[in-house]
């Protein structure tokens, strides 16, 4: 599949002429939508239909962060003021009841997304909570209990897939031990590899997810120089070998402050380290164009996995 190793974003509720050219001529791998792009059911359907028409692909990857509560891009349309942490607490009280309720919840969100023309939801968050976990994660995490995080994450991927929506496990290999917000500054985690493996890596291991998103975190006891997104060591030895993630690896947003270079350098460094795709969320058309013209086409592995993704969607 011939497309660039970039997920783009757009500025408004409808595509500008330059954005239309970006999608039809420049061949990004996918697009991610935010609140600024989503106003009504009619408008969203019109937008996703146009994106698919311009890319000549009925299964073109269209992503959204629809986690619930504080990370809800569809808050204009639905009020599911409920967090992953709610389900984690419910699971502790009554596992069987929790899974029944959660299954219906995933079905409802998935049906809405499919109706809107969206095929990837960037859930579940598999970061394990600590007392000191930064509030940017907070109740987006299921639990302080790594086993509950793993179980609910696995359940989420299973029922998203049954509903023809692809999930994205994040923030691999684990954001829970970070006390800083990577949107604002680079978090440093100094836990030993043994402790990270025991707790933070655990929920991500052997996942059936087709996609994963990296953490912009410096794990100082493993790579003193590079955040996970830029670390060949972490991507090769931890994410691919220890965690055994077999799918497409996406960088977290390359415009976040945790990354210290310009956008093109951030994107290139993430791809060179072993990410399969770079994600850009600000929606600036000039930056989109600069990035897509500077980045390579996807490699054979990503092309093969993308073809499998299209087959999965049918």
Short mmCIF file of C-alpha atoms in Angstrom, two decimals:
data_model
loop_
_atom_site.label_atom_id
_atom_site.label_comp_id
_atom_site.label_asym_id
_atom_site.label_seq_id
_atom_site.Cartn_x
_atom_site.Cartn_y
_atom_site.Cartn_z
CA UNK A 1 0.00 0.00 0.00
CA UNK A 2 1.60 3.25 -1.18
CA UNK A 3 1.01 5.96 1.41
CA UNK A 4 3.14 8.17 3.63
CA UNK A 5 3.96 7.18 7.22
CA UNK A 6 1.87 10.02 8.67
CA UNK A 7 -1.51 10.51 10.31
CA UNK A 8 -2.69 14.08 9.65
CA UNK A 9 -5.34 16.33 11.20
CA UNK A 10 -7.44 19.21 9.93
CA UNK A 11 -8.51 22.61 11.26
CA UNK A 12 -12.28 22.92 10.95
CA UNK A 13 -15.69 21.37 10.34
CA UNK A 14 -15.09 21.01 6.62
CA UNK A 15 -12.11 20.48 4.38
CA UNK A 16 -10.36 23.48 2.86
CA UNK A 17 -9.10 23.25 -0.73
CA UNK A 18 -5.55 22.66 0.51
CA UNK A 19 -6.75 19.90 2.84
CA UNK A 20 -8.60 18.28 -0.07
CA UNK A 21 -5.35 18.28 -2.05
CA UNK A 22 -3.49 16.90 0.98
CA UNK A 23 -5.84 13.91 1.13
CA UNK A 24 -6.16 13.26 -2.59
CA UNK A 25 -2.59 13.91 -3.77
CA UNK A 26 -0.21 13.56 -0.83
CA UNK A 27 -1.44 10.15 0.45
CA UNK A 28 -1.35 10.23 4.27
CA UNK A 29 -1.89 6.89 6.03
CA UNK A 30 -4.85 8.23 8.02
CA UNK A 31 -6.53 11.20 9.66
CA UNK A 32 -7.46 11.95 13.28
CA UNK A 33 -10.52 14.05 14.17
CA UNK A 34 -10.96 16.39 17.15
CA UNK A 35 -13.76 18.48 18.70
CA UNK A 36 -12.87 21.29 16.30
CA UNK A 37 -13.91 19.03 13.39
CA UNK A 38 -17.12 17.60 14.86
CA UNK A 39 -20.36 19.57 15.11
CA UNK A 40 -23.37 17.36 14.25
CA UNK A 41 -24.13 13.84 13.00
CA UNK A 42 -25.00 15.17 9.54
CA UNK A 43 -21.82 17.28 9.32
CA UNK A 44 -19.53 14.46 10.54
CA UNK A 45 -20.99 11.93 8.10
CA UNK A 46 -20.57 14.41 5.28
CA UNK A 47 -16.94 14.99 6.33
CA UNK A 48 -16.01 11.29 6.59
CA UNK A 49 -17.73 10.49 3.27
CA UNK A 50 -15.71 13.25 1.60
CA UNK A 51 -12.45 12.03 3.18
CA UNK A 52 -13.09 8.52 1.83
CA UNK A 53 -14.05 9.86 -1.59
CA UNK A 54 -10.89 11.98 -1.85
CA UNK A 55 -8.65 9.12 -0.75
CA UNK A 56 -10.56 6.66 -2.97
CA UNK A 57 -10.73 4.28 -0.02
CA UNK A 58 -13.99 3.29 1.73
CA UNK A 59 -11.86 1.96 4.61
CA UNK A 60 -9.49 4.92 4.90
CA UNK A 61 -8.28 5.05 8.54
CA UNK A 62 -10.23 7.74 10.42
CA UNK A 63 -9.24 7.99 14.09
CA UNK A 64 -10.85 9.58 17.12
CA UNK A 65 -10.05 9.81 20.87
CA UNK A 66 -13.41 8.80 22.33
CA UNK A 67 -12.49 7.60 25.81
CA UNK A 68 -15.40 9.16 27.70
CA UNK A 69 -15.62 11.88 30.35
CA UNK A 70 -12.68 14.31 30.02
CA UNK A 71 -11.44 12.88 26.68
CA UNK A 72 -14.58 12.93 24.55
CA UNK A 73 -14.36 14.41 21.06
CA UNK A 74 -18.08 13.80 20.52
CA UNK A 75 -19.21 15.74 23.58
CA UNK A 76 -21.36 17.94 21.30
CA UNK A 77 -23.38 14.85 20.36
CA UNK A 78 -23.35 12.48 23.30
CA UNK A 79 -23.03 12.89 27.02
CA UNK A 80 -21.30 9.74 28.24
CA UNK A 81 -19.85 11.37 31.31
CA UNK A 82 -18.23 8.14 32.39
CA UNK A 83 -14.57 7.22 32.73
CA UNK A 84 -12.52 4.06 32.35
CA UNK A 85 -11.82 4.32 36.07
CA UNK A 86 -15.57 3.96 36.74
CA UNK A 87 -15.48 0.55 35.06
CA UNK A 88 -12.31 -0.40 36.93
CA UNK A 89 -14.02 0.33 40.25
CA UNK A 90 -17.18 -1.49 39.16
CA UNK A 91 -15.07 -4.51 38.14
CA UNK A 92 -13.67 -4.68 41.67
CA UNK A 93 -17.17 -4.67 43.17
CA UNK A 94 -18.84 -7.08 40.73
CA UNK A 95 -16.85 -8.44 37.79
CA UNK A 96 -19.76 -10.15 35.98
CA UNK A 97 -22.05 -7.12 36.21
CA UNK A 98 -19.21 -4.78 35.17
CA UNK A 99 -18.41 -6.77 32.02
CA UNK A 100 -22.09 -6.90 31.01
CA UNK A 101 -22.47 -3.13 31.37
CA UNK A 102 -19.11 -2.41 29.75
CA UNK A 103 -19.88 -4.66 26.79
CA UNK A 104 -23.07 -2.68 26.08
CA UNK A 105 -21.15 0.56 26.50
CA UNK A 106 -18.53 -0.47 23.91
CA UNK A 107 -21.27 -1.66 21.54
CA UNK A 108 -23.08 1.70 21.82
CA UNK A 109 -19.95 3.79 21.19
CA UNK A 110 -18.86 1.51 18.34
CA UNK A 111 -22.26 1.67 16.61
CA UNK A 112 -22.17 5.46 16.77
CA UNK A 113 -18.62 5.61 15.39
CA UNK A 114 -19.44 3.23 12.53
CA UNK A 115 -22.53 5.27 11.69
CA UNK A 116 -20.35 8.40 11.56
CA UNK A 117 -17.79 6.72 9.27
CA UNK A 118 -15.03 6.44 11.92
CA UNK A 119 -13.16 3.13 12.14
CA UNK A 120 -10.45 3.58 14.81
CA UNK A 121 -10.96 4.60 18.43
CA UNK A 122 -7.76 5.30 20.36
CA UNK A 123 -8.76 3.25 23.39
CA UNK A 124 -7.96 1.53 25.74
CA UNK A 125 -5.60 3.45 28.03
CA UNK A 126 -3.50 0.68 29.63
CA UNK A 127 -1.48 2.87 31.99
CA UNK A 128 -1.49 1.57 35.57
CA UNK A 129 -2.33 4.23 38.16
CA UNK A 130 -0.02 5.22 41.03
CA UNK A 131 -0.63 7.71 43.84
CA UNK A 132 1.73 10.07 41.97
CA UNK A 133 0.39 9.51 38.42
CA UNK A 134 -0.05 12.83 36.63
CA UNK A 135 -3.66 13.99 36.35
CA UNK A 136 -3.36 13.97 32.53
CA UNK A 137 -3.87 10.20 32.91
CA UNK A 138 -5.94 10.23 36.10
CA UNK A 139 -9.29 8.48 35.71
CA UNK A 140 -8.55 7.68 32.08
CA UNK A 141 -6.81 4.64 33.60
CA UNK A 142 -8.95 1.71 34.70
CA UNK A 143 -7.21 1.03 37.97
CA UNK A 144 -4.27 0.91 40.37
CA UNK A 145 -4.51 -2.87 39.88
CA UNK A 146 -2.49 -4.02 36.86
CA UNK A 147 -4.65 -7.16 36.48
CA UNK A 148 -7.85 -5.13 36.20
CA UNK A 149 -6.18 -2.82 33.65
CA UNK A 150 -5.10 -5.83 31.58
CA UNK A 151 -8.45 -7.61 31.80
CA UNK A 152 -10.54 -4.57 30.84
CA UNK A 153 -8.07 -3.61 28.11
CA UNK A 154 -8.27 -7.09 26.59
CA UNK A 155 -12.08 -6.98 26.83
CA UNK A 156 -12.15 -3.55 25.14
CA UNK A 157 -10.09 -4.75 22.14
CA UNK A 158 -12.23 -7.90 21.80
CA UNK A 159 -15.54 -6.01 21.65
CA UNK A 160 -14.22 -3.18 19.50
CA UNK A 161 -13.06 -5.80 16.99
CA UNK A 162 -16.41 -7.60 17.09
CA UNK A 163 -17.95 -4.25 16.16
CA UNK A 164 -15.48 -3.63 13.29
CA UNK A 165 -13.70 -0.81 15.12
CA UNK A 166 -9.95 -0.99 15.68
CA UNK A 167 -8.58 0.00 19.10
CA UNK A 168 -5.23 1.60 19.93
CA UNK A 169 -3.52 0.49 23.16
CA UNK A 170 -1.75 3.41 24.82
CA UNK A 171 0.62 4.74 26.05
CA UNK A 172 3.03 1.88 25.41
CA UNK A 173 5.14 0.82 27.34
CA UNK A 174 3.30 2.63 30.19
CA UNK A 175 2.63 6.21 31.37
CA UNK A 176 1.40 5.44 34.89
CA UNK A 177 4.69 6.07 36.71
CA UNK A 178 5.13 9.54 35.14
CA UNK A 179 4.46 12.53 37.38
CA UNK A 180 4.67 15.07 34.50
CA UNK A 181 2.29 15.74 31.61
CA UNK A 182 4.05 14.97 28.31
CA UNK A 183 1.92 17.61 26.55
CA UNK A 184 3.82 20.21 28.60
CA UNK A 185 7.26 18.73 29.40
CA UNK A 186 9.25 15.53 29.09
CA UNK A 187 8.43 13.11 31.93
CA UNK A 188 11.28 11.09 33.43
CA UNK A 189 10.69 7.69 35.00
CA UNK A 190 13.57 6.22 36.97
CA UNK A 191 12.05 2.87 37.98
CA UNK A 192 14.10 -0.26 37.39
CA UNK A 193 13.38 -2.41 34.36
CA UNK A 194 12.25 -5.17 36.75
CA UNK A 195 9.63 -2.89 38.37
CA UNK A 196 8.46 -1.53 35.00
CA UNK A 197 8.16 -5.04 33.63
CA UNK A 198 6.27 -6.22 36.69
CA UNK A 199 3.68 -3.40 36.66
CA UNK A 200 3.70 -1.01 33.69
CA UNK A 201 4.48 -3.40 30.83
CA UNK A 202 2.11 -6.07 32.14
CA UNK A 203 -1.24 -4.81 30.70
CA UNK A 204 0.30 -4.37 27.22
CA UNK A 205 1.76 -7.89 26.93
CA UNK A 206 0.45 -10.20 24.19
CA UNK A 207 -2.33 -7.79 23.17
CA UNK A 208 -4.42 -8.57 20.08
CA UNK A 209 -4.68 -4.84 19.28
CA UNK A 210 -3.89 -3.90 15.69
CA UNK A 211 -2.46 -0.53 16.77
CA UNK A 212 -0.53 0.94 19.70
CA UNK A 213 0.54 4.48 20.62
CA UNK A 214 3.88 5.29 22.24
CA UNK A 215 4.64 7.19 25.44
CA UNK A 216 6.81 10.33 25.16
CA UNK A 217 8.62 9.31 28.37
CA UNK A 218 12.30 9.03 29.25
CA UNK A 219 12.83 5.74 31.10
CA UNK A 220 16.22 6.72 32.52
CA UNK A 221 17.30 3.25 33.62
CA UNK A 222 16.85 1.89 30.13
CA UNK A 223 17.64 4.75 27.74
CA UNK A 224 19.16 7.87 29.31
CA UNK A 225 18.95 9.91 26.10
CA UNK A 226 15.75 9.07 24.18
CA UNK A 227 12.09 9.06 25.13
CA UNK A 228 10.36 5.79 24.21
CA UNK A 229 9.06 7.29 20.94
CA UNK A 230 12.66 7.98 19.83
CA UNK A 231 14.29 4.93 21.40
CA UNK A 232 15.36 2.05 19.14
CA UNK A 233 16.29 0.15 22.30
CA UNK A 234 12.85 0.49 23.88
CA UNK A 235 10.89 -0.15 20.67
CA UNK A 236 12.96 -3.16 19.65
CA UNK A 237 13.72 -4.78 23.02
CA UNK A 238 10.72 -3.77 25.14
CA UNK A 239 7.74 -3.09 22.86
CA UNK A 240 8.49 -5.68 20.18
CA UNK A 241 10.35 -8.40 22.15
CA UNK A 242 9.31 -8.22 25.82
CA UNK A 243 5.75 -6.91 25.38
CA UNK A 244 5.46 -8.82 22.07
CA UNK A 245 3.38 -6.16 20.31
CA UNK A 246 2.85 -7.35 16.72
CA UNK A 247 0.80 -4.52 15.22
CA UNK A 248 1.31 -1.01 13.84
CA UNK A 249 3.11 1.34 16.24
CA UNK A 250 2.04 5.00 16.15
CA UNK A 251 3.94 7.82 17.82
CA UNK A 252 1.96 9.97 20.23
CA UNK A 253 1.46 13.50 18.85
CA UNK A 254 4.77 14.85 17.53
CA UNK A 255 3.75 18.43 18.44
CA UNK A 256 3.77 17.69 22.18
CA UNK A 257 6.29 19.58 24.34
CA UNK A 258 7.94 16.36 25.60
CA UNK A 259 9.67 16.19 22.20
CA UNK A 260 12.35 18.83 21.82
CA UNK A 261 12.95 19.10 18.06
CA UNK A 262 11.01 20.64 15.17
CA UNK A 263 8.06 18.68 13.79
CA UNK A 264 9.88 17.10 10.84
CA UNK A 265 12.80 16.00 13.04
CA UNK A 266 10.38 14.64 15.68
CA UNK A 267 8.55 12.64 13.01
CA UNK A 268 11.73 11.33 11.40
CA UNK A 269 13.28 10.35 14.73
CA UNK A 270 10.15 8.43 15.72
CA UNK A 271 10.16 6.51 12.41
CA UNK A 272 13.91 5.86 12.57
CA UNK A 273 13.48 4.46 16.09
CA UNK A 274 10.89 1.94 14.93
CA UNK A 275 7.50 3.67 15.02
CA UNK A 276 5.57 2.76 11.88
CA UNK A 277 3.58 5.99 11.73
CA UNK A 278 3.99 9.55 13.03
CA UNK A 279 0.92 11.32 14.42
CA UNK A 280 0.41 15.07 14.00
CA UNK A 281 -2.58 16.59 15.83
CA UNK A 282 -2.40 20.40 15.48
CA UNK A 283 -4.01 20.51 12.03
CA UNK A 284 -1.86 23.28 10.56
CA UNK A 285 -2.00 22.72 6.78
CA UNK A 286 1.50 24.07 6.10
CA UNK A 287 2.94 21.74 8.73
CA UNK A 288 0.90 18.84 7.34
CA UNK A 289 2.34 19.47 3.88
CA UNK A 290 5.89 19.98 5.14
CA UNK A 291 5.69 16.73 7.11
CA UNK A 292 4.14 14.58 4.42
CA UNK A 293 6.64 15.77 1.81
CA UNK A 294 9.57 15.07 4.16
CA UNK A 295 8.55 11.61 5.34
CA UNK A 296 8.95 8.23 3.64
CA UNK A 297 6.27 5.89 2.38
CA UNK A 298 5.23 3.20 4.85
CA UNK A 299 7.50 0.16 5.01
CA UNK A 300 6.54 -3.39 3.94
CA UNK A 301 5.51 -4.41 7.45
CA UNK A 302 3.12 -1.44 7.82
CA UNK A 303 1.78 -1.95 4.30
CA UNK A 304 1.01 -5.62 5.07
CA UNK A 305 -0.62 -4.77 8.42
CA UNK A 306 -2.65 -1.99 6.77
CA UNK A 307 -3.95 -4.43 4.15
CA UNK A 308 -4.96 -6.78 6.97
CA UNK A 309 -6.74 -3.84 8.66
CA UNK A 310 -8.72 -3.14 5.47
CA UNK A 311 -9.70 -6.82 5.22
CA UNK A 312 -10.81 -6.74 8.87
CA UNK A 313 -13.10 -3.79 8.08
CA UNK A 314 -14.50 -5.70 5.08
#
